[in-house]
Short mmCIF file of C-alpha atoms and ligand atoms in Angstrom, two decimals:
data_model
loop_
_atom_site.label_atom_id
_atom_site.label_comp_id
_atom_site.label_asym_id
_atom_site.label_seq_id
_atom_site.Cartn_x
_atom_site.Cartn_y
_atom_site.Cartn_z
CA MET A 1 23.96 81.02 136.72
CA LYS A 2 21.42 78.23 136.53
CA LEU A 3 18.81 79.14 134.24
CA LEU A 4 15.48 78.07 133.68
CA ILE A 5 14.66 78.50 129.83
CA THR A 6 11.25 77.98 128.66
CA GLY A 7 10.08 77.49 125.28
CA GLY A 8 13.85 76.30 124.62
CA ALA A 9 12.68 73.66 121.98
CA GLY A 10 11.57 76.48 119.94
CA PHE A 11 13.38 78.22 117.22
CA ILE A 12 14.79 81.61 119.08
CA GLY A 13 14.90 78.98 122.88
CA SER A 14 16.88 76.61 121.02
CA ASN A 15 19.67 79.09 119.78
CA PHE A 16 19.68 80.85 123.09
CA ILE A 17 20.53 77.51 124.83
CA HIS A 18 22.81 77.11 122.09
CA TYR A 19 24.49 80.40 122.92
CA ILE A 20 24.43 80.47 126.76
CA LEU A 21 25.72 76.28 126.38
CA LYS A 22 29.14 77.90 124.64
CA ASN A 23 29.68 81.62 126.05
CA HIS A 24 28.87 80.67 129.30
CA PRO A 25 30.89 77.58 130.30
CA GLU A 26 29.83 78.15 134.72
CA ASP A 27 25.84 77.92 133.50
CA GLU A 28 23.33 75.42 133.82
CA VAL A 29 19.89 75.18 131.84
CA VAL A 30 16.98 73.91 132.71
CA ASN A 31 15.02 73.66 129.64
CA PHE A 32 11.14 73.88 130.36
CA ASP A 33 9.09 73.18 127.39
CA LYS A 34 5.33 72.00 126.55
CA LEU A 35 6.17 70.72 123.15
CA THR A 36 3.74 72.00 121.27
CA TYR A 37 3.72 71.50 117.48
CA ALA A 38 6.66 74.03 117.14
CA GLY A 39 8.70 72.64 119.86
CA ASN A 40 11.07 70.31 118.70
CA LEU A 41 13.70 68.43 120.45
CA ALA A 42 15.56 67.51 117.42
CA ASN A 43 16.70 71.42 117.74
CA LEU A 44 18.81 69.94 120.74
CA LYS A 45 20.25 66.68 120.07
CA ASP A 46 23.65 67.58 120.03
CA VAL A 47 23.50 69.16 123.47
CA GLU A 48 21.21 66.49 125.10
CA THR A 49 24.10 64.59 126.40
CA ASP A 50 25.98 67.56 127.91
CA LYS A 51 26.10 67.57 131.94
CA ARG A 52 24.62 71.23 131.85
CA TYR A 53 21.50 70.88 130.29
CA LYS A 54 18.55 69.20 131.35
CA PHE A 55 15.09 69.20 129.67
CA PHE A 56 12.07 68.96 131.94
CA LYS A 57 8.22 68.70 129.64
CA GLY A 58 5.96 71.13 131.06
CA ASP A 59 3.59 73.42 130.38
CA ILE A 60 4.01 77.01 131.59
CA ALA A 61 0.25 77.46 132.88
CA ASP A 62 0.73 74.81 135.43
CA LYS A 63 2.16 76.40 138.54
CA SER A 64 2.89 72.74 139.79
CA SER A 65 4.89 71.87 137.02
CA VAL A 66 7.01 74.97 136.74
CA LEU A 67 7.39 74.31 141.03
CA GLU A 68 8.67 71.22 140.11
CA ALA A 69 11.04 72.02 137.79
CA ILE A 70 12.31 75.19 138.86
CA GLY A 71 14.65 73.30 141.85
CA ASP A 72 17.75 75.57 142.26
CA CYS A 73 17.40 77.75 139.15
CA GLU A 74 17.78 81.41 140.25
CA ALA A 75 16.30 83.24 137.23
CA ILE A 76 13.60 82.43 134.29
CA ILE A 77 13.80 83.65 130.64
CA ASN A 78 10.70 82.99 129.49
CA PHE A 79 10.41 82.23 125.46
CA ALA A 80 7.96 80.22 125.67
CA ALA A 81 4.57 81.50 123.63
CA ASP A 82 2.17 80.43 120.98
CA THR A 83 3.78 82.74 118.36
CA HIS A 84 2.26 82.85 114.84
CA VAL A 85 0.28 85.39 113.99
CA ASP A 86 -1.73 83.88 111.37
CA ARG A 87 -3.23 80.82 113.68
CA SER A 88 -4.06 83.62 116.42
CA LEU A 89 -6.33 84.37 113.82
CA LEU A 90 -7.87 81.20 113.29
CA ASP A 91 -7.97 80.09 117.06
CA PRO A 92 -6.70 82.70 119.70
CA ASP A 93 -7.12 80.06 122.83
CA ALA A 94 -3.45 79.20 122.86
CA PHE A 95 -2.24 82.14 123.15
CA ILE A 96 -4.42 83.82 126.02
CA ARG A 97 -3.57 80.64 128.00
CA THR A 98 0.01 80.49 127.38
CA ASP A 99 0.99 84.24 126.57
CA ILE A 100 -0.81 85.48 129.08
CA ILE A 101 -1.98 83.04 131.73
CA GLY A 102 1.68 81.42 131.35
CA THR A 103 3.37 84.64 131.97
CA ARG A 104 1.08 85.25 134.86
CA VAL A 105 2.28 81.85 136.66
CA LEU A 106 5.79 82.21 135.82
CA LEU A 107 5.84 86.03 137.88
CA ASP A 108 4.23 84.34 140.60
CA VAL A 109 6.65 81.92 140.81
CA VAL A 110 9.27 84.34 140.63
CA LYS A 111 7.82 86.14 143.55
CA GLU A 112 7.13 83.09 145.46
CA LYS A 113 10.37 81.45 144.62
CA LYS A 114 12.19 85.08 145.32
CA LEU A 115 14.32 84.55 141.98
CA LYS A 116 16.87 87.01 141.38
CA ARG A 117 16.09 87.75 137.64
CA TYR A 118 13.11 86.95 135.32
CA ILE A 119 13.65 88.20 131.67
CA GLN A 120 9.93 88.42 129.39
CA ILE A 121 10.74 87.58 126.03
CA SER A 122 8.19 90.06 124.46
CA THR A 123 8.00 91.45 120.41
CA ASP A 124 8.23 94.46 118.57
CA GLU A 125 4.69 93.64 117.17
CA VAL A 126 3.13 95.06 120.78
CA TYR A 127 3.53 98.64 119.20
CA GLY A 128 1.84 97.90 116.16
CA ASP A 129 2.79 99.32 112.80
CA VAL A 130 4.00 102.66 112.25
CA GLU A 131 4.64 105.30 109.17
CA LYS A 132 8.01 105.12 107.51
CA GLY A 133 10.75 107.22 109.18
CA ILE A 134 9.50 106.23 113.03
CA PHE A 135 11.08 104.43 115.03
CA CYS A 136 9.11 103.10 117.96
CA LYS A 137 10.54 103.84 121.36
CA GLU A 138 10.50 101.33 124.82
CA THR A 139 8.38 104.15 126.66
CA ASP A 140 6.01 104.20 123.15
CA PRO A 141 1.85 103.26 123.68
CA LEU A 142 1.49 99.57 123.03
CA ARG A 143 -1.52 99.41 120.50
CA PRO A 144 -1.68 95.68 119.09
CA SER A 145 -3.31 94.65 115.89
CA SER A 146 -3.73 90.79 116.33
CA PRO A 147 -5.04 88.56 119.52
CA TYR A 148 -0.98 87.05 119.38
CA SER A 149 0.28 90.47 119.54
CA ALA A 150 -2.48 91.43 122.18
CA SER A 151 -1.57 88.92 124.31
CA LYS A 152 2.13 89.64 124.15
CA ALA A 153 1.10 93.11 125.13
CA ALA A 154 -1.13 91.84 128.12
CA ALA A 155 2.05 89.92 129.50
CA ASP A 156 4.17 93.34 128.93
CA LEU A 157 1.64 94.90 131.06
CA LEU A 158 1.74 92.14 133.65
CA VAL A 159 4.68 91.74 134.05
CA LEU A 160 5.36 95.84 134.62
CA ALA A 161 2.36 95.87 136.97
CA TYR A 162 4.16 92.60 139.01
CA ARG A 163 7.53 95.38 138.91
CA ARG A 164 5.42 98.12 140.39
CA THR A 165 3.35 96.03 142.94
CA TRP A 166 6.17 93.92 144.33
CA ASN A 167 9.50 95.08 143.07
CA LEU A 168 10.38 92.07 141.34
CA PRO A 169 13.23 91.76 139.43
CA VAL A 170 12.07 91.73 136.14
CA LEU A 171 13.18 93.03 132.80
CA ILE A 172 11.75 92.69 129.14
CA THR A 173 12.84 92.74 125.51
CA ARG A 174 11.10 93.61 122.70
CA CYS A 175 12.75 92.23 119.51
CA THR A 176 11.77 92.57 115.68
CA ASN A 177 11.20 89.84 113.41
CA ASN A 178 14.12 86.85 114.08
CA TYR A 179 15.59 84.07 111.19
CA GLY A 180 18.17 81.44 111.00
CA PRO A 181 18.40 77.88 111.91
CA ASN A 182 15.71 75.78 113.73
CA GLN A 183 12.66 78.15 113.05
CA TYR A 184 9.32 76.30 112.42
CA PRO A 185 8.74 75.91 108.49
CA GLU A 186 5.07 78.22 108.82
CA LYS A 187 6.96 81.58 109.17
CA PHE A 188 7.45 83.10 106.01
CA ILE A 189 11.49 82.59 105.37
CA PRO A 190 11.64 78.83 106.14
CA LEU A 191 8.33 78.84 104.38
CA ALA A 192 9.37 80.17 101.40
CA VAL A 193 12.78 78.31 101.32
CA THR A 194 11.25 74.99 101.72
CA ASN A 195 8.36 75.62 99.80
CA LEU A 196 10.98 76.23 96.79
CA LEU A 197 12.73 72.88 97.75
CA GLN A 198 9.60 71.16 97.21
CA ASN A 199 9.07 72.71 93.86
CA GLN A 200 5.85 74.75 95.50
CA LYS A 201 4.72 78.07 94.92
CA VAL A 202 5.14 80.75 97.99
CA PRO A 203 2.16 82.60 99.18
CA VAL A 204 2.81 86.45 98.91
CA TYR A 205 0.09 88.29 101.59
CA GLY A 206 -1.39 91.34 99.80
CA ASP A 207 1.08 93.58 97.49
CA GLY A 208 3.97 92.16 99.81
CA LEU A 209 5.32 95.24 100.48
CA GLN A 210 5.16 95.15 104.21
CA VAL A 211 8.40 95.92 105.90
CA ARG A 212 9.92 93.91 108.80
CA ASP A 213 13.24 94.57 110.46
CA TRP A 214 14.65 90.91 109.85
CA LEU A 215 17.26 90.48 113.21
CA TYR A 216 19.52 87.46 112.94
CA VAL A 217 18.78 84.95 115.66
CA GLU A 218 21.98 84.78 117.13
CA ASP A 219 22.37 88.56 117.48
CA HIS A 220 18.76 88.36 119.36
CA CYS A 221 20.37 85.89 121.54
CA ARG A 222 23.57 88.17 122.50
CA GLY A 223 20.63 91.01 123.10
CA VAL A 224 19.03 88.69 125.87
CA ASP A 225 22.47 87.41 127.36
CA LEU A 226 23.25 91.02 127.84
CA VAL A 227 19.75 92.04 129.57
CA LEU A 228 19.90 89.01 131.83
CA ARG A 229 23.46 89.45 133.40
CA LYS A 230 23.53 93.76 132.43
CA GLY A 231 20.07 94.74 131.70
CA GLN A 232 18.60 97.40 134.96
CA GLU A 233 15.66 95.35 136.56
CA GLY A 234 12.47 96.87 135.88
CA GLU A 235 13.68 98.49 132.09
CA VAL A 236 12.28 97.66 128.84
CA TYR A 237 14.69 96.70 125.63
CA ASN A 238 14.16 96.77 121.96
CA PHE A 239 16.28 95.15 119.91
CA GLY A 240 16.74 95.25 115.89
CA ALA A 241 18.43 95.45 112.69
CA ASN A 242 17.93 98.61 111.36
CA GLN A 243 18.10 97.61 108.31
CA ASP A 244 18.87 100.60 105.69
CA PRO A 245 17.36 100.22 102.87
CA GLU A 246 14.27 98.49 104.37
CA TRP A 247 13.60 95.51 103.11
CA PRO A 248 9.82 94.30 102.47
CA ASN A 249 8.58 91.07 102.12
CA LEU A 250 8.96 90.56 98.32
CA LYS A 251 12.70 91.50 98.45
CA ILE A 252 13.65 89.17 101.08
CA LEU A 253 11.55 86.62 98.33
CA GLU A 254 13.23 87.77 95.29
CA ALA A 255 16.88 87.28 97.44
CA ILE A 256 15.80 83.67 97.98
CA LEU A 257 14.08 82.87 94.67
CA LYS A 258 17.87 84.03 93.00
CA GLN A 259 19.48 81.90 95.72
CA LEU A 260 17.53 79.05 94.52
CA ASN A 261 17.53 79.71 90.76
CA LYS A 262 13.82 79.71 90.66
CA GLY A 263 11.98 82.48 88.65
CA ASP A 264 8.88 85.01 89.27
CA GLU A 265 6.40 81.98 88.57
CA PHE A 266 6.90 81.15 92.05
CA LYS A 267 5.61 83.80 93.70
CA SER A 268 1.80 83.32 94.37
CA PHE A 269 0.07 86.69 95.39
CA VAL A 270 -3.00 85.51 98.05
CA ALA A 271 -5.33 87.13 100.34
CA ASP A 272 -3.60 90.02 102.83
CA ARG A 273 -3.39 88.73 106.48
CA ALA A 274 -6.39 90.26 108.25
CA GLY A 275 -5.36 93.40 110.10
CA HIS A 276 -1.85 92.89 108.55
CA ASP A 277 0.74 95.52 110.12
CA ARG A 278 3.04 97.30 107.36
CA ARG A 279 5.67 98.51 108.92
CA TYR A 280 7.38 97.96 112.30
CA ALA A 281 10.58 99.56 113.21
CA VAL A 282 12.10 100.36 116.78
CA ASP A 283 14.45 102.48 118.25
CA THR A 284 17.34 100.27 119.18
CA SER A 285 19.70 103.25 121.07
CA LYS A 286 18.86 102.07 124.79
CA ALA A 287 20.59 98.40 123.96
CA GLU A 288 23.11 99.96 122.23
CA GLN A 289 23.90 102.82 125.08
CA GLU A 290 23.43 100.82 127.90
CA LEU A 291 24.31 97.43 127.04
CA GLY A 292 27.04 97.76 124.08
CA TRP A 293 25.01 95.77 121.75
CA ARG A 294 25.03 95.65 118.28
CA PRO A 295 24.07 93.60 115.38
CA THR A 296 27.00 91.75 113.67
CA THR A 297 25.45 89.97 110.80
CA GLY A 298 23.74 91.70 108.10
CA LEU A 299 20.90 90.78 106.52
CA THR A 300 22.56 89.77 102.91
CA GLU A 301 25.14 87.37 104.76
CA GLY A 302 22.18 85.82 107.39
CA LEU A 303 20.10 85.31 104.58
CA LYS A 304 22.14 83.36 102.68
CA ALA A 305 23.65 81.47 105.48
CA THR A 306 20.17 80.55 106.54
CA VAL A 307 19.00 79.39 103.11
CA GLU A 308 21.92 76.88 102.66
CA TRP A 309 20.68 75.78 106.27
CA TYR A 310 17.61 75.07 105.20
CA VAL A 311 19.03 73.13 101.83
CA ASP A 312 21.52 71.09 104.12
CA ARG A 313 19.32 70.42 106.54
CA GLN A 314 16.11 68.54 104.68
CA ASP A 315 16.57 65.99 107.47
CA TRP A 316 15.22 68.58 109.82
CA TRP A 317 12.39 70.27 107.95
CA HIS A 318 11.03 67.35 105.98
CA PRO A 319 9.50 65.48 109.03
CA LEU A 320 8.16 68.37 109.92
CA LYS A 321 6.15 69.39 106.77
CA SER A 322 3.80 66.66 107.60
CA GLY A 323 0.98 65.76 109.65
CA GLU A 324 -0.24 68.56 111.81
CA PHE A 325 1.65 70.84 109.37
CA LEU A 326 -0.32 69.92 106.52
CA ALA A 327 -3.43 70.21 108.06
CA TYR A 328 -2.55 73.60 109.03
CA TYR A 329 -1.31 74.82 105.79
CA LYS A 330 -4.51 73.63 104.17
CA LYS A 331 -6.97 75.72 106.47
CA GLN A 332 -4.74 78.62 105.88
CA TYR A 333 -4.19 78.55 102.20
CA GLN A 334 -6.22 76.25 100.38
CA ASP A 335 -8.76 78.54 99.69
CA ARG A 336 -7.35 82.14 100.13
CA LYS A 337 -7.28 84.12 96.81
P1 LIG B 401 8.31 79.19 118.57
O1 LIG B 401 6.73 78.90 117.95
O2 LIG B 401 9.45 78.81 117.56
O3 LIG B 401 8.73 78.37 119.67
C1 LIG B 401 7.87 78.60 120.87
C2 LIG B 401 7.77 77.19 122.17
O4 LIG B 401 7.18 77.30 123.68
C3 LIG B 401 8.03 75.87 121.51
O5 LIG B 401 9.14 75.13 122.01
C4 LIG B 401 6.53 75.80 122.24
O6 LIG B 401 6.74 74.28 122.19
C5 LIG B 401 6.70 76.27 124.08
N1 LIG B 401 5.34 76.53 124.25
C6 LIG B 401 4.38 76.93 123.75
N2 LIG B 401 3.23 76.90 124.50
C7 LIG B 401 4.06 76.65 125.50
C8 LIG B 401 3.24 76.40 127.18
N3 LIG B 401 2.39 76.39 127.78
N4 LIG B 401 4.73 76.03 127.97
C9 LIG B 401 5.37 75.91 127.33
N5 LIG B 401 6.32 75.81 126.92
C10 LIG B 401 5.69 75.97 125.32
O7 LIG B 401 8.81 80.75 118.92
P2 LIG B 401 9.99 81.72 118.51
O8 LIG B 401 9.64 82.30 117.40
O9 LIG B 401 11.10 80.63 118.94
O10 LIG B 401 9.37 82.67 119.81
C11 LIG B 401 10.00 82.70 121.31
C12 LIG B 401 9.76 84.14 121.80
O11 LIG B 401 10.14 85.21 121.21
C13 LIG B 401 8.19 84.19 121.27
O12 LIG B 401 7.85 84.64 123.07
C14 LIG B 401 7.97 85.04 120.93
O13 LIG B 401 6.70 85.85 120.79
C15 LIG B 401 9.03 85.84 120.78
N6 LIG B 401 9.34 86.85 119.62
C16 LIG B 401 9.67 85.92 118.69
C17 LIG B 401 10.27 86.62 117.20
C18 LIG B 401 10.46 85.81 116.07
O14 LIG B 401 10.76 86.63 114.91
N7 LIG B 401 9.99 84.66 116.00
C19 LIG B 401 10.55 87.77 117.43
C20 LIG B 401 10.27 88.75 118.72
C21 LIG B 401 9.71 87.91 119.81
O1 LIG B 402 8.00 91.12 114.60
C1 LIG B 402 8.07 90.22 115.49
C2 LIG B 402 7.22 89.06 114.99
O2 LIG B 402 7.76 88.33 113.94
C3 LIG B 402 7.27 87.85 116.12
O3 LIG B 402 6.67 88.50 117.46
C4 LIG B 402 6.32 86.59 115.66
O4 LIG B 402 6.57 85.53 116.76
C5 LIG B 402 6.78 86.17 114.48
O5 LIG B 402 5.96 85.20 114.05
C6 LIG B 402 7.36 87.16 113.57
O6 LIG B 402 5.83 87.71 113.15
P1 LIG B 402 5.19 88.27 111.74
O7 LIG B 402 3.71 87.92 111.44
O8 LIG B 402 6.07 89.31 111.14
O9 LIG B 402 6.42 87.19 110.64
P2 LIG B 402 5.80 85.70 109.37
O10 LIG B 402 7.11 84.89 109.01
O11 LIG B 402 4.50 85.26 109.92
O12 LIG B 402 5.17 86.95 108.60
C7 LIG B 402 6.52 87.54 108.18
C8 LIG B 402 6.02 88.35 107.09
O13 LIG B 402 5.81 87.98 105.60
C9 LIG B 402 4.48 89.08 107.19
O14 LIG B 402 4.82 90.54 106.78
C10 LIG B 402 3.39 88.60 106.98
C11 LIG B 402 4.39 88.05 105.60
N1 LIG B 402 3.93 86.53 105.11
C12 LIG B 402 3.69 85.73 105.73
C13 LIG B 402 3.16 84.07 105.72
C14 LIG B 402 3.62 83.12 106.49
C15 LIG B 402 3.44 86.16 103.56
O15 LIG B 402 3.48 87.19 102.66
N2 LIG B 402 3.25 85.14 103.57
C16 LIG B 402 3.09 84.21 104.26
O16 LIG B 402 2.92 82.76 103.73
#
């Protein structure tokens, strides 16, 4: 298959491109990415001379650019998005443009070019937070809490509306929090590891007892690949680790502190995120039964490997923690008591 992968220079997109090139020697990939602050071609350095890989710089909200890049691609997998909840609280504009308008543009291209498949990479955040013991099903109502998750929910509704109206061959995935190599250091796990390696404290929002169901990024990539090849058109698939017992943020941080031989004085409790979702959890039985998907990397093992990756790859993250990042960090954290 020839695939147009949008947002391929970001965290999950770059891991997905590696996954495809490694596991599907017959596939070709066009990586279509705007290269925002979160896009980083260093994530793909090792494949840039692969004949099956091409990079195209462009914006998914710009239809002419998408049409120029699409060539004879048969499918689009849309990872492109503005993705950081905290940034969506500071300024939602880019979220509305990329996550909603960009998705609409891609759907129009699928319709016009009669593509065979469109995969929308959504998120468990569209369900909003849920009480302990509840696991959201794909048919549950969408109750997003932040401008980020509201923009992702709007995109999901557009995808489903294009399915109903024009019978497009679309599918949606909704995954829990990913972690692993190549994650921009504004997100909790890479922020914690890189701050500690720089001898800086780690900001913990509120009481730190919020729960995320952390999934190793390669497990998510395998799920998206299964959806691409075996998923049923018009369907939504949840992915998550089903971590049992659950790991609140503080437990994650404590494991990282231990691995890096740092003490409790590196925890900095700060004001909570506005509208902070307390707990996410999804029911993954549909992906397990229909696609034969299961997570393979446990959190203890995956977190250890991830911390080691950031320890070894200071050449990767040092350049990122400068300029734009520092200005953002100051705005987000300086007066946060
Ligand atoms: P990321 O922020 O690391 O990367 C986003 C990529 O999209 C970057 O390369 C950026 O340059 C590109 N991009 C942004 N705007 C664009 C535009 N207008 N046109 C083209 N490219 C653009 O994101 P991520 O964490 O890899 O997330 C990828 C997708 O997965 C997103 O859709 C996100 O909502 C979803 N998701 C993320 C997680 C997670 O834990 N990170 C979990 C579930 C779902
Ligand atoms: O659930 C899937 C979502 O996971 C994706 O859709 C988003 O794109 C992705 O960014 C992620 O959202 P979160 O808001 O859960 O991720 P983040 O890494 O920002 O935060 C994880 C948890 O850690 C959350 O409860 C907030 C907390 N946190 C985060 C930061 C950055 C802190 O306590 N301190 C921090 O400095």
